[in-house]
Short mmCIF file of C-alpha atoms in Angstrom, two decimals:
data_model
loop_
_atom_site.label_atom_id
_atom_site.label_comp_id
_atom_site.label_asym_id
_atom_site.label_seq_id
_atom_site.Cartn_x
_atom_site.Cartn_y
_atom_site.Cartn_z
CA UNK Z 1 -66.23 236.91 48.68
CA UNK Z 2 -64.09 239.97 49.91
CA UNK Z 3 -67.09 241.89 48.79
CA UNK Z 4 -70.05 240.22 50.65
CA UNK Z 5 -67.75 239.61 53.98
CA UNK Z 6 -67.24 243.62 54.20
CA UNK Z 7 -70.44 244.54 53.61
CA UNK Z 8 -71.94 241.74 56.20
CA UNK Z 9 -68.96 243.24 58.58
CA UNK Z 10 -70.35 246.43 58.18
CA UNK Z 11 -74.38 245.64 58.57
CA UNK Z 12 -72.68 243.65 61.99
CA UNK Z 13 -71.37 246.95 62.41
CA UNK Z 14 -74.15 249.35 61.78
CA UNK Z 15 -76.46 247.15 64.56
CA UNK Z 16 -73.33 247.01 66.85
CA UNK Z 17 -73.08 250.97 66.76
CA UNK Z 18 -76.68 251.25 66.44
CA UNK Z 19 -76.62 249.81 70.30
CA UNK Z 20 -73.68 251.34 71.62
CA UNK Z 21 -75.16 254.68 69.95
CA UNK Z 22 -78.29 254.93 71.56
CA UNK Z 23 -76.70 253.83 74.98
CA UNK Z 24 -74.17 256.67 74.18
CA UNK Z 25 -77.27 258.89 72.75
CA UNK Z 26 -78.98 259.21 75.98
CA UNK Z 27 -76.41 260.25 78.28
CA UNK Z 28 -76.11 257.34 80.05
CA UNK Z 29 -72.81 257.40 80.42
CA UNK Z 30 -72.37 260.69 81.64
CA UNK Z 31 -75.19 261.06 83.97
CA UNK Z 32 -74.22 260.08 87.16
CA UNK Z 33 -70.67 261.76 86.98
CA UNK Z 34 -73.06 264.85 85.79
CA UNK Z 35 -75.07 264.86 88.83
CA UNK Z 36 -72.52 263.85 91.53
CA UNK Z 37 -69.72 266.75 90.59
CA UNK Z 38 -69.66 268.15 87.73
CA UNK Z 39 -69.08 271.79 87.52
CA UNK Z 40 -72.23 274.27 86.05
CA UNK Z 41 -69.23 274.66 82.63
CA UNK Z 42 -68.95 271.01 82.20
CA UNK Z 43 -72.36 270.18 82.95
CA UNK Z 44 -73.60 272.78 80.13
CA UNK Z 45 -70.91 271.28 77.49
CA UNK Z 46 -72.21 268.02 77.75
CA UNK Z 47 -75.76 268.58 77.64
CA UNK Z 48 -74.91 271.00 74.47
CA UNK Z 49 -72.83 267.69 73.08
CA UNK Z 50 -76.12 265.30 73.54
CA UNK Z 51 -78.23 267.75 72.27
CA UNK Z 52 -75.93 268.56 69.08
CA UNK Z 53 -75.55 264.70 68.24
CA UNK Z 54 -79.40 263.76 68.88
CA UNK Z 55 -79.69 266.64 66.39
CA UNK Z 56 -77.33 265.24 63.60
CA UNK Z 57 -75.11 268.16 64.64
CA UNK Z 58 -71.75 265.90 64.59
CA UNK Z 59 -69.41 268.89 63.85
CA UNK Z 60 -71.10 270.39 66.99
CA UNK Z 61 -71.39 267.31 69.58
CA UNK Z 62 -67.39 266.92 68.14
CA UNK Z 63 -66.65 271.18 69.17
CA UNK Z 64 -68.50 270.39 72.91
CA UNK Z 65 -66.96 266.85 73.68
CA UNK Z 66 -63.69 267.81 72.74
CA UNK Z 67 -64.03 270.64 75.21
CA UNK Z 68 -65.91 268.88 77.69
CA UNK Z 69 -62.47 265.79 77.42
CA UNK Z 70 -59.78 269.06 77.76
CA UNK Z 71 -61.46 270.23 80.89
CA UNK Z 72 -62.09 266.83 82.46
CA UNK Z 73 -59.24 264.84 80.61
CA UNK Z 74 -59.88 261.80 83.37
CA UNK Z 75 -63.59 260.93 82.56
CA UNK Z 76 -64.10 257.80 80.61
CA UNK Z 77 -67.08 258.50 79.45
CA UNK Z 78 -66.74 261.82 77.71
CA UNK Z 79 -63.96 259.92 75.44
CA UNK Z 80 -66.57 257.52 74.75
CA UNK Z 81 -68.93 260.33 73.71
CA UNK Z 82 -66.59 262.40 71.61
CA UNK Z 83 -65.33 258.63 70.18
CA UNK Z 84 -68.80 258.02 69.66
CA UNK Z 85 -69.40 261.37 67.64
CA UNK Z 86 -65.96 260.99 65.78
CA UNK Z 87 -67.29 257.47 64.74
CA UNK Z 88 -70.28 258.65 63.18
CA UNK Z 89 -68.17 261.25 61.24
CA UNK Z 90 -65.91 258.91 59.84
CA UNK Z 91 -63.22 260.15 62.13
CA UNK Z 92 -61.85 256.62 62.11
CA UNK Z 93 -58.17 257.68 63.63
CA UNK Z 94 -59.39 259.99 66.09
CA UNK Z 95 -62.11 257.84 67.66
CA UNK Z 96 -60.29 254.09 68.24
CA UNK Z 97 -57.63 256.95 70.10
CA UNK Z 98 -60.40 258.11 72.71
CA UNK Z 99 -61.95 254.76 72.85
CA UNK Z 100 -58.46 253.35 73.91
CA UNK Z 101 -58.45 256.34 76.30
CA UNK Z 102 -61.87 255.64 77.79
CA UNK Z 103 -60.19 252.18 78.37
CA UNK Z 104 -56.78 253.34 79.63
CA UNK Z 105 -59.37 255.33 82.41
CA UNK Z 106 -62.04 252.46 83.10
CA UNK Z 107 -60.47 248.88 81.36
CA UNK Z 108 -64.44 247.23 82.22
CA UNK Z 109 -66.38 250.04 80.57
CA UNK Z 110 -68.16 247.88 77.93
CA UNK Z 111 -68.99 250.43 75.52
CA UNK Z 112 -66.09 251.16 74.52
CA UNK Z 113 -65.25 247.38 74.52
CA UNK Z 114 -68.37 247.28 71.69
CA UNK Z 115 -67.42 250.44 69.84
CA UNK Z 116 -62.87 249.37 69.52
CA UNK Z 117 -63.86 246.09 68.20
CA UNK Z 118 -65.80 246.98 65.60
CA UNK Z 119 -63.81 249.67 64.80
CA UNK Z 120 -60.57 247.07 64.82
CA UNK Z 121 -62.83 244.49 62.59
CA UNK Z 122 -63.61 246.85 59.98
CA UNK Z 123 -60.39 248.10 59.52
CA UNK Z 124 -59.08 244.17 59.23
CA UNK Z 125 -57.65 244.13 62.78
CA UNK Z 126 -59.58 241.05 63.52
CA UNK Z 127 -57.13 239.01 65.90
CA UNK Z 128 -56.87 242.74 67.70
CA UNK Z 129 -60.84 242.87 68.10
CA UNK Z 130 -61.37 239.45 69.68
CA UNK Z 131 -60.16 240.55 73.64
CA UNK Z 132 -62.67 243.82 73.15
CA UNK Z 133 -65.51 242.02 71.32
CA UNK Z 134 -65.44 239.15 73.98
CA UNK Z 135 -65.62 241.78 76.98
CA UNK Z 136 -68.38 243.54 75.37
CA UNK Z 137 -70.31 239.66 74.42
CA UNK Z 138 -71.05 241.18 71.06
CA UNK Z 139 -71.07 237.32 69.94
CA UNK Z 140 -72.03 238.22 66.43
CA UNK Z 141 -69.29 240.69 65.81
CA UNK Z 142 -66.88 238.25 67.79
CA UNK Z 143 -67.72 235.15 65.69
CA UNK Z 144 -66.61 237.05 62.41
CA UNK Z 145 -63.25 238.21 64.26
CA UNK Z 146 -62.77 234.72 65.28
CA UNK Z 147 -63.31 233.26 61.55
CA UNK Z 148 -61.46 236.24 60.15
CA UNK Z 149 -58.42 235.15 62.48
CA UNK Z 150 -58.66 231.31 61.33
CA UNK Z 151 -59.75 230.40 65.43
CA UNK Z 152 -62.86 228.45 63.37
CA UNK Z 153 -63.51 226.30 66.59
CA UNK Z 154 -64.29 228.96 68.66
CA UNK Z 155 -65.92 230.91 65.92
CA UNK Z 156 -68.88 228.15 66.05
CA UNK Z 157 -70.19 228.84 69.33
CA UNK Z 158 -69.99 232.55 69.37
CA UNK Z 159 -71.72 232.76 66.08
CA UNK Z 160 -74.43 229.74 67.18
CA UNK Z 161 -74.99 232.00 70.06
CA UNK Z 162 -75.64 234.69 67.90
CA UNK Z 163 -77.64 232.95 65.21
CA UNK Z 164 -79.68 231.62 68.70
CA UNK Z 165 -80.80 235.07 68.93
CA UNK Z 166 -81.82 235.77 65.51
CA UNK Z 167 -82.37 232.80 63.79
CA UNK Z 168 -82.97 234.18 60.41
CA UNK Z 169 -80.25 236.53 60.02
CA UNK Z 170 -78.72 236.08 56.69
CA UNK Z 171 -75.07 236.98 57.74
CA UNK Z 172 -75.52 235.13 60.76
CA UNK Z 173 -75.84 231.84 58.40
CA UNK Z 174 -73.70 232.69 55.87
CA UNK Z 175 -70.55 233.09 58.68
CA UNK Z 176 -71.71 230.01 60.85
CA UNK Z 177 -71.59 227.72 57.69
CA UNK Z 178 -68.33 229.03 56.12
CA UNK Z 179 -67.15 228.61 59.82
CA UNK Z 180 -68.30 224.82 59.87
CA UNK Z 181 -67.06 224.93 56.10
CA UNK Z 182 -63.48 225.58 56.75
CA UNK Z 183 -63.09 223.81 59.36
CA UNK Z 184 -64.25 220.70 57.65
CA UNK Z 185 -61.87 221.71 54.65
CA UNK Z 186 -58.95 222.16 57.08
CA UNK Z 187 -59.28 218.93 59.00
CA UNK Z 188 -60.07 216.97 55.66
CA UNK Z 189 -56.95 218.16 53.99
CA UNK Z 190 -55.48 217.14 56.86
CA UNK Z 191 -56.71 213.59 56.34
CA UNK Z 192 -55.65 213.34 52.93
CA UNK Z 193 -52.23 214.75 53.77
CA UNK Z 194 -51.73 212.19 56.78
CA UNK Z 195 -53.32 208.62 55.42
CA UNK Z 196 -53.92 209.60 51.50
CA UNK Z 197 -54.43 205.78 50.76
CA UNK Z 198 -56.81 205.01 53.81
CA UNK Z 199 -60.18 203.71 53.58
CA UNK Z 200 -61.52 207.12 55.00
CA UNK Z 201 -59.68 208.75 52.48
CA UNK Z 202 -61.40 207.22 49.62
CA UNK Z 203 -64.52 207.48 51.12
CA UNK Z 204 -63.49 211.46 51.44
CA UNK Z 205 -62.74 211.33 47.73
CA UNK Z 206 -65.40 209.40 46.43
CA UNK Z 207 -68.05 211.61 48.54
CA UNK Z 208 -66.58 214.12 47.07
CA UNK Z 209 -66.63 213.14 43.41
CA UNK Z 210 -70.16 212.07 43.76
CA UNK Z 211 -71.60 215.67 45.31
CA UNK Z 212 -69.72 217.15 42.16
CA UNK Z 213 -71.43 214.76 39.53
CA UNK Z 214 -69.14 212.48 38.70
CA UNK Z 215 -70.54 208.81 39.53
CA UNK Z 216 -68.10 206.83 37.42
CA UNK Z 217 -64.72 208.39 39.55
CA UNK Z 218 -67.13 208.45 43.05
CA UNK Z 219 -67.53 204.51 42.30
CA UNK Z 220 -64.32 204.17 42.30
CA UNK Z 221 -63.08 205.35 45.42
CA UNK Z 222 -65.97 204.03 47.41
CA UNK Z 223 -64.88 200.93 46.04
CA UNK Z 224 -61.55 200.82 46.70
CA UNK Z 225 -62.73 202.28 50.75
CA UNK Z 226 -64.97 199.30 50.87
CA UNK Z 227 -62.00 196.91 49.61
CA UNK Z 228 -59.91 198.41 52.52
CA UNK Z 229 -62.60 198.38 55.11
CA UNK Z 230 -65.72 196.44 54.32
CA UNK Z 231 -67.59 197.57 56.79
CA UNK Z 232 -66.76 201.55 57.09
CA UNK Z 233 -69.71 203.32 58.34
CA UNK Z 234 -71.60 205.34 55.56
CA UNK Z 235 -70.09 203.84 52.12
CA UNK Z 236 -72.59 201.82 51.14
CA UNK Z 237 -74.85 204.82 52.00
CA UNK Z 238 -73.59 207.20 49.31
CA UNK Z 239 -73.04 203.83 47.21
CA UNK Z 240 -77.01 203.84 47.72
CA UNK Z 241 -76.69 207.94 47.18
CA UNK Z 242 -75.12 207.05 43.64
CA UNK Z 243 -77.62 204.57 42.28
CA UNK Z 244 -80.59 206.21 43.31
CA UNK Z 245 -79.43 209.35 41.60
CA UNK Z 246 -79.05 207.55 38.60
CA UNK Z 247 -82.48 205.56 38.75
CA UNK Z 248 -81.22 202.63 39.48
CA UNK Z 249 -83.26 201.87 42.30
CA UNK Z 250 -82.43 198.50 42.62
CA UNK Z 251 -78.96 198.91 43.52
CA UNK Z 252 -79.26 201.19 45.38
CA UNK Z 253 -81.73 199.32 47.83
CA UNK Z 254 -78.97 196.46 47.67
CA UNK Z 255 -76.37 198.83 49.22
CA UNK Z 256 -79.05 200.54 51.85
CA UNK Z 257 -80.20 197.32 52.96
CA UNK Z 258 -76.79 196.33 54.11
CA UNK Z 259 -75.72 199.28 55.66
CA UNK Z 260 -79.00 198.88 57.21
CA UNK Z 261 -77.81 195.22 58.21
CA UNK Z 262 -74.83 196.57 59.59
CA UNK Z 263 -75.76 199.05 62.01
CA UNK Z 264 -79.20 198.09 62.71
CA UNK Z 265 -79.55 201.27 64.68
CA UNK Z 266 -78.54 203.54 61.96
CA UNK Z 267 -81.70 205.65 61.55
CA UNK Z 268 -80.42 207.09 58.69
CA UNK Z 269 -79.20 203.67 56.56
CA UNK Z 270 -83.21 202.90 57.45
CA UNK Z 271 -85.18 206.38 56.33
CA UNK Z 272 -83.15 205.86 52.85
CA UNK Z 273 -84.00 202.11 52.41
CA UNK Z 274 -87.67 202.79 53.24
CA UNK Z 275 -87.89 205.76 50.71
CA UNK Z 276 -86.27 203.81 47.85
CA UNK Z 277 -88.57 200.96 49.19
CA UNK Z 278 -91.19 202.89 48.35
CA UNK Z 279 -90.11 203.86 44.50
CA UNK Z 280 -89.43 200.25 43.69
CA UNK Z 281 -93.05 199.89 44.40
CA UNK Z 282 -92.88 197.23 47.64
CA UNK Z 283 -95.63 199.93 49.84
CA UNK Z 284 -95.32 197.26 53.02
CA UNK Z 285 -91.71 196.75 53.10
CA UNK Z 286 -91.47 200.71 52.58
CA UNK Z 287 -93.95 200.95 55.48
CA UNK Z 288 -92.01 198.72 57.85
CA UNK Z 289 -88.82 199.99 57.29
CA UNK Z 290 -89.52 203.40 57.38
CA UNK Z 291 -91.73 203.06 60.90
CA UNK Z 292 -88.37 201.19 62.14
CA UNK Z 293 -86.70 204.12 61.11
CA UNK Z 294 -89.52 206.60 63.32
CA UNK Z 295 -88.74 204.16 66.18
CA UNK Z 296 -85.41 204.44 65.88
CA UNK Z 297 -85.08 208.68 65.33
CA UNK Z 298 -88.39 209.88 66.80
CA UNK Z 299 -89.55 213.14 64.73
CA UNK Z 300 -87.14 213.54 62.08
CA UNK Z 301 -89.10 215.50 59.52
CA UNK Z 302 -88.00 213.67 56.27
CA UNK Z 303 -88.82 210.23 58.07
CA UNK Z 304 -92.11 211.21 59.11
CA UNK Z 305 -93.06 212.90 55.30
CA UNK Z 306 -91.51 209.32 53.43
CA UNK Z 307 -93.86 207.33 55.99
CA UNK Z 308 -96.60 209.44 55.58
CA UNK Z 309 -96.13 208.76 51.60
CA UNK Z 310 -95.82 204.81 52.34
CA UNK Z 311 -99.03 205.38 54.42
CA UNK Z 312 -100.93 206.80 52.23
CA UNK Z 313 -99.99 204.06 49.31
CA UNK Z 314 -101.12 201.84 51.50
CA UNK Z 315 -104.47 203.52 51.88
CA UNK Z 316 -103.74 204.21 55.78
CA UNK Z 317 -104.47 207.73 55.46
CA UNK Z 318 -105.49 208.66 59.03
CA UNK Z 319 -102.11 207.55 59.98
CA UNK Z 320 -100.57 209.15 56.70
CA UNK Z 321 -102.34 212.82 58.33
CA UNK Z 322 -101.07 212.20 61.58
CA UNK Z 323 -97.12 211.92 60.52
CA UNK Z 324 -97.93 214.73 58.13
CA UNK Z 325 -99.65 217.09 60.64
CA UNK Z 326 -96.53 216.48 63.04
CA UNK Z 327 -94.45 217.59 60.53
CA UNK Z 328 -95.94 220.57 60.21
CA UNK Z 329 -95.46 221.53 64.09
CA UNK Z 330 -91.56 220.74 63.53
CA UNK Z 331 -91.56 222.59 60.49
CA UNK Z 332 -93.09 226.03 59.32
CA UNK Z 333 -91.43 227.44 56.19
CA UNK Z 334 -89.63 224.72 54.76
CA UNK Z 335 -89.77 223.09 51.38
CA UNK Z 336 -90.46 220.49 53.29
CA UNK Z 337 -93.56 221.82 55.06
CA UNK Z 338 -94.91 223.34 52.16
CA UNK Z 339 -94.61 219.61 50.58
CA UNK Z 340 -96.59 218.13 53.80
CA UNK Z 341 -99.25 220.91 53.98
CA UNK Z 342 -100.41 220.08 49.89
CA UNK Z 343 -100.23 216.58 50.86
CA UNK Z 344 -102.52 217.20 53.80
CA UNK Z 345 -104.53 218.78 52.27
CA UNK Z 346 -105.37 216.13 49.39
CA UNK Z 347 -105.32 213.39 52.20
CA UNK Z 348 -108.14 215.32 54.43
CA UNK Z 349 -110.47 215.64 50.97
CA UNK Z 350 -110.27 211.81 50.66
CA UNK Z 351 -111.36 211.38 54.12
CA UNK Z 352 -114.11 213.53 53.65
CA UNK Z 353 -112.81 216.76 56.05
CA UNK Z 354 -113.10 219.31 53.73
CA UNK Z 355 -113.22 222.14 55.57
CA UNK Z 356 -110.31 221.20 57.03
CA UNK Z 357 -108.47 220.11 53.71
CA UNK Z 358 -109.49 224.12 52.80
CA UNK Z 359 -107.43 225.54 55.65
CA UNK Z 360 -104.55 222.76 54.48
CA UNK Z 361 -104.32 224.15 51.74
CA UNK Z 362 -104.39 227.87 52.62
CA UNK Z 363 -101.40 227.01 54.70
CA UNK Z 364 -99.78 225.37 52.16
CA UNK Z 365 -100.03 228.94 50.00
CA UNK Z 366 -98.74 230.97 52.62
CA UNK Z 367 -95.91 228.57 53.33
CA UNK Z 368 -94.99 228.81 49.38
CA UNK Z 369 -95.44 232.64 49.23
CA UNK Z 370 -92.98 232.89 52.69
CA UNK Z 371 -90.48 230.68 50.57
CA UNK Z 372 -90.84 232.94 47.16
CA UNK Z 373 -89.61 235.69 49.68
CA UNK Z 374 -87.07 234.43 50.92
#
């Protein structure tokens, strides 16, 4: 884990930089000071700095900004250059020290906000990044330094932010679920520490026993949460969970259908009695129960593919396509949209649209070949 957090620091890193860089790059920074007063000497060492970095020069764009910084010691932004250049060298030491001297000068120059933080990340400084990350809204960057200083609730919406931005960004998920992970972890040890014999304790437990395989122990302590509290939201859901895994469909509609009693508004308690409905066989119960469960969560893409399965036993196929086809606009890469586009497809060459079944069916290949890439 050590491992794949420092190189996802450092690929945060390398896109941080690769920002600040370019912003640094081009002189930005300097130009204004440049044109307003700097002298013909100091003018000529930082053009000879750009031009040495831009080059790959970094001993060079070092020699001029370290020059340029001795003859005009109060100018933010040549620290930030030479900082900048030192970075690139692996000059680690030397460039958090002008970057905190490019502060000392200008305290709201954000690029040397960016730059510190990363710097204080990578080097395991992560409580000492948040202040500069924050300034500089590098959310990404700031979501890791908040996990990596155990603030996991304000981790979540930095890194959500982030992920907002780039929704496929492998680090991005990776962070924001540990994030969600340990937090969960961290309040449920609490629970067990605080009420260990509580009904929602032995729901935690058997939950718990049940995602790792064991259904005799995960039995158990739903069981014994149920003899506590007979009515605890969500027990006789992954009592339902339990018996359906183990084909015993039967029992496991038993235990949906009264959660579903219960809470008559639970969506979810209704989508899983519909689906195991449908595998016992009983196509119009399935149907009903899983449109009551459309009705009661509009567009919730496993809903609308179970229905469209129920449909289609029951020989209602337009409708079947139509729940399909909207799963398709809420999903595009999915298993679960690869599922519904083969399904579409065979559903269309019943009814005759072939041509339409064809394009179906491309979809349905490009959808798999996007997943094999992944």
């Amino acid at each position: 884990m050590a491992k794949r957090r420092a190189t996802a620091v450092e690929r945060r890193r390398r896109r941080s930089d690769s920002r600040g860089a370019g912003a640094v790059s081009g002189g930005w920074l300097l130009a204004l000071w440049l044109v307003a007063q700097a002298p013909q000497d100091l003018r000529e060492l930082a053009e000879a700095g750009l031009k040495a970095r831009q080059a790959g020069d970094l001993a060079g764009a070092i020699r001029a900004f370290e020059q340029f910084v001795a003859a005009a010691p109060d100018v933010a932004a040549g620290h930030v250059h030479l900082g900048a250049a030192l970075l690139e060298a692996g000059v680690y030491e030397k460039a958090v020290h002008c970057f905190e001297r490019a502060l000392s000068l200008d305290p709201g120059l954000i690029t040397a906000h960016r730059f510190l933080g990363t710097l204080r990340l990578n080097r395991g400084e992560a409580a000492a990044a948040v202040p500069h990350l924050e300034k500089a809204k590098s959310w990404d960057l700031l979501g890791v330094a908040l996990l990596e200083s155990g603030r996991l609730a304000e981790a979540i919406p930095a890194l959500e932010t982030a992920l907002a931005e780039r929704p496929d960004d492998p680090d991005l998920l990776y962070y924001l679920g540990r994030a969600h992970s340990d937090l969960s972890r961290q309040l449920l040890d609490r629970l067990l520490e605080l009420h260990p014999d509580s009904a929602r304790a032995h729901q935690l437990l058997g939950e718990a026993h049940l995602a790792a395989g064991n259904r005799e122990l995960a039995e158990k302590e739903l069981r014994s949460a149920l003899a506590l509290r007979s009515q605890l939201p969500g027990v006789r859901l992954a009592l339902g969970d339990l018996y359906a895994a183990a084909g015993d469909y039967e029992r496991a509609e038993a235990e949906y259908r009264a959660e579903a009693e219960a809470r008559p508004a639970d969506a979810q308690a209704a989508y899983k009695r519909g689906a195991i409905l449908l595998n016992l066989g009983r196509i119009e119960e399935s149907v009903a129960e899983l449109e009551r469960a459309e009705r009661l969560r509009p567009d919730m893409p496993e809903t609308l593919f179970e229905l469209a399965r129920a449909l289609t036993a029951a020989r209602r196929l337009e409708a079947a396509a139509q729940r399909l086809r909207r799963v398709l606009e809420l999903e595009d890469r999915s298993r679960l949209a690869e599922s519904s586009a083969f399904q579409l497809a065979q559903i269309l060459r019943r009814l005759g649209q072939h041509e339409e079944a064809d394009k179906q069916l491309e979809r349905y290949r490009r959808i798999r070949a996007l997943r094999k890439q992944q």
